[in-house]
Amino acid sequence: MTTQVIGLIGAMDEEVELLLGQLENKVTTVKAGVTYASGTLHGKQVVVCKSGVGKVNAAVTTQILIDSFGVSKILFTGVAGALHPDLNIGDIVISSSCMQHDMDVTPLGFARGMIPYQEVSDFPADQSLIELAEEACKELSVDHYVIGKVLSGDQFIASREIVQTLYEDLNGACAEMEGSAVAQVCYMNRVPYVVIRSMSDKADGSAHVNFPEFTVKASRRSHEIVNYMLGRL
């Protein structure tokens, strides 16, 4: 039987340092400027890495995980800005799918978010991983979580008007800068994925007040969920 390898990605130090602290038998490899830490967690073979911010970094990191490390599943963890009006700081979004909100070719007649001449632009997460993430939220007594669409773009959203547009027009639950790139690469390579985001801000212009403090707290919460999932995969 081939040993399964699970890829664990975060975009920032806060999002991966807790996982790296638990990693056993750690071996590090640097590819394209990204450090990949291979080892075991809960008896599972994993590769942990920090992608860096933005869709290009996330896409490159994901493809390397697949090509060089042979990962069979990918979990992306970190923080995001809430779009759904019922979400507050500390709440969790489990991706039902991921889509690029800054893919905009509407002048040529394509709907916003649609990648021209491509059949799929809204990339579905793996149902079994969604269910396991939901189980983790229930077992860990997460106060509030939703399963919803994660919107990604190379923009930090800080406008109530944009938040309303992303929620109403694209049905986004939260906004961040990497998930849809991970999702698209996984889709292209037929690798199951899920994105788990903890809300660090309301994407409404107030992030300068609460982002540094809540990034640490939110990263801990998303780490707890991934930790639970690893123990049961």
PDB file of N, CA, C and O in Angstrom, residues 9 12 19 26 30 44 50 52 60 66 75 89 108-109 121 138 150 176 201 209 211 218:
ATOM      1  N   ILE A   9      -0.770  23.721   4.129  1.00  0.00           N
ATOM      2  CA  ILE A   9      -0.279  25.031   3.683  1.00  0.00           C
ATOM      3  C   ILE A   9      -0.888  26.144   4.522  1.00  0.00           C
ATOM      4  O   ILE A   9      -2.080  26.138   4.832  1.00  0.00           O
ATOM      5  N   MET A  12       1.073  32.548   6.112  1.00  0.00           N
ATOM      6  CA  MET A  12       1.891  33.385   6.983  1.00  0.00           C
ATOM      7  C   MET A  12       2.517  32.528   8.075  1.00  0.00           C
ATOM      8  O   MET A  12       2.076  31.417   8.347  1.00  0.00           O
ATOM      9  N   LEU A  19       1.957  24.104  13.581  1.00  0.00           N
ATOM     10  CA  LEU A  19       2.120  22.790  12.954  1.00  0.00           C
ATOM     11  C   LEU A  19       3.587  22.380  12.939  1.00  0.00           C
ATOM     12  O   LEU A  19       3.927  21.225  13.242  1.00  0.00           O
ATOM     13  N   LYS A  26      11.480  15.735  11.353  1.00  0.00           N
ATOM     14  CA  LYS A  26      11.409  16.810  10.364  1.00  0.00           C
ATOM     15  C   LYS A  26      12.627  16.845   9.453  1.00  0.00           C
ATOM     16  O   LYS A  26      13.774  16.773   9.907  1.00  0.00           O
ATOM     17  N   VAL A  30      14.149  23.173   0.362  1.00  0.00           N
ATOM     18  CA  VAL A  30      13.788  24.475  -0.195  1.00  0.00           C
ATOM     19  C   VAL A  30      13.631  24.345  -1.706  1.00  0.00           C
ATOM     20  O   VAL A  30      14.534  23.863  -2.405  1.00  0.00           O
ATOM     21  N   LYS A  44       0.796  10.444  10.719  1.00  0.00           N
ATOM     22  CA  LYS A  44       0.572  10.651   9.283  1.00  0.00           C
ATOM     23  C   LYS A  44       1.792  11.320   8.649  1.00  0.00           C
ATOM     24  O   LYS A  44       2.426  12.181   9.263  1.00  0.00           O
ATOM     25  N   LYS A  50       4.848  27.263   4.184  1.00  0.00           N
ATOM     26  CA  LYS A  50       4.257  28.603   4.139  1.00  0.00           C
ATOM     27  C   LYS A  50       4.343  29.086   2.706  1.00  0.00           C
ATOM     28  O   LYS A  50       5.431  29.285   2.167  1.00  0.00           O
ATOM     29  N   GLY A  52       3.432  31.936   1.366  1.00  0.00           N
ATOM     30  CA  GLY A  52       3.551  33.356   1.074  1.00  0.00           C
ATOM     31  C   GLY A  52       2.196  33.878   0.642  1.00  0.00           C
ATOM     32  O   GLY A  52       1.252  33.115   0.409  1.00  0.00           O
ATOM     33  N   VAL A  60       2.152  28.106  -7.058  1.00  0.00           N
ATOM     34  CA  VAL A  60       3.474  27.489  -7.199  1.00  0.00           C
ATOM     35  C   VAL A  60       3.706  26.482  -6.080  1.00  0.00           C
ATOM     36  O   VAL A  60       4.147  25.350  -6.303  1.00  0.00           O
ATOM     37  N   ILE A  66       2.504  18.742  -5.024  1.00  0.00           N
ATOM     38  CA  ILE A  66       1.978  17.610  -5.794  1.00  0.00           C
ATOM     39  C   ILE A  66       3.091  16.916  -6.575  1.00  0.00           C
ATOM     40  O   ILE A  66       3.234  15.691  -6.537  1.00  0.00           O
ATOM     41  N   LEU A  75      -4.654  20.489   2.756  1.00  0.00           N
ATOM     42  CA  LEU A  75      -5.438  21.324   3.665  1.00  0.00           C
ATOM     43  C   LEU A  75      -4.772  22.692   3.721  1.00  0.00           C
ATOM     44  O   LEU A  75      -3.569  22.789   3.983  1.00  0.00           O
ATOM     45  N   ILE A  89     -15.497  37.904  14.085  1.00  0.00           N
ATOM     46  CA  ILE A  89     -14.101  37.559  14.318  1.00  0.00           C
ATOM     47  C   ILE A  89     -14.024  36.285  15.155  1.00  0.00           C
ATOM     48  O   ILE A  89     -14.710  36.146  16.168  1.00  0.00           O
ATOM     49  N   LEU A 108     -16.026  41.546 -21.874  1.00  0.00           N
ATOM     50  CA  LEU A 108     -16.136  40.618 -23.004  1.00  0.00           C
ATOM     51  C   LEU A 108     -17.326  39.683 -22.869  1.00  0.00           C
ATOM     52  O   LEU A 108     -17.456  38.718 -23.629  1.00  0.00           O
ATOM     53  N   GLY A 109     -18.190  39.963 -21.892  1.00  0.00           N
ATOM     54  CA  GLY A 109     -19.411  39.189 -21.765  1.00  0.00           C
ATOM     55  C   GLY A 109     -19.344  38.005 -20.821  1.00  0.00           C
ATOM     56  O   GLY A 109     -20.312  37.233 -20.719  1.00  0.00           O
ATOM     57  N   SER A 121     -14.822  27.401 -13.065  1.00  0.00           N
ATOM     58  CA  SER A 121     -14.188  28.567 -12.459  1.00  0.00           C
ATOM     59  C   SER A 121     -14.411  28.613 -10.953  1.00  0.00           C
ATOM     60  O   SER A 121     -13.736  29.357 -10.240  1.00  0.00           O
ATOM     61  N   LYS A 138     -17.548  20.804  15.396  1.00  0.00           N
ATOM     62  CA  LYS A 138     -18.520  20.357  16.394  1.00  0.00           C
ATOM     63  C   LYS A 138     -17.824  19.798  17.629  1.00  0.00           C
ATOM     64  O   LYS A 138     -18.183  20.118  18.765  1.00  0.00           O
ATOM     65  N   VAL A 150     -15.321  30.381  -0.601  1.00  0.00           N
ATOM     66  CA  VAL A 150     -14.174  31.221  -0.283  1.00  0.00           C
ATOM     67  C   VAL A 150     -13.781  31.992  -1.542  1.00  0.00           C
ATOM     68  O   VAL A 150     -13.555  31.392  -2.592  1.00  0.00           O
ATOM     69  N   GLU A 176     -10.036  36.153   0.987  1.00  0.00           N
ATOM     70  CA  GLU A 176      -8.625  36.017   1.321  1.00  0.00           C
ATOM     71  C   GLU A 176      -7.826  36.074   0.031  1.00  0.00           C
ATOM     72  O   GLU A 176      -8.359  36.534  -0.981  1.00  0.00           O
ATOM     73  N   ASP A 201     -10.902  39.455  10.719  1.00  0.00           N
ATOM     74  CA  ASP A 201     -11.440  40.808  10.603  1.00  0.00           C
ATOM     75  C   ASP A 201     -12.732  40.747   9.804  1.00  0.00           C
ATOM     76  O   ASP A 201     -13.099  39.709   9.267  1.00  0.00           O
ATOM     77  N   VAL A 209      -7.124  47.928  13.191  1.00  0.00           N
ATOM     78  CA  VAL A 209      -7.340  47.918  14.633  1.00  0.00           C
ATOM     79  C   VAL A 209      -7.168  46.516  15.198  1.00  0.00           C
ATOM     80  O   VAL A 209      -6.517  46.312  16.223  1.00  0.00           O
ATOM     81  N   PHE A 211      -6.438  43.369  13.258  1.00  0.00           N
ATOM     82  CA  PHE A 211      -5.801  42.288  12.497  1.00  0.00           C
ATOM     83  C   PHE A 211      -4.613  41.650  13.212  1.00  0.00           C
ATOM     84  O   PHE A 211      -4.550  40.419  13.320  1.00  0.00           O
ATOM     85  N   ALA A 218      -6.902  33.703  15.673  1.00  0.00           N
ATOM     86  CA  ALA A 218      -7.594  32.975  14.620  1.00  0.00           C
ATOM     87  C   ALA A 218      -6.733  31.829  14.091  1.00  0.00           C
ATOM     88  O   ALA A 218      -7.245  30.752  13.771  1.00  0.00           O
TER      89      ALA A 218
END
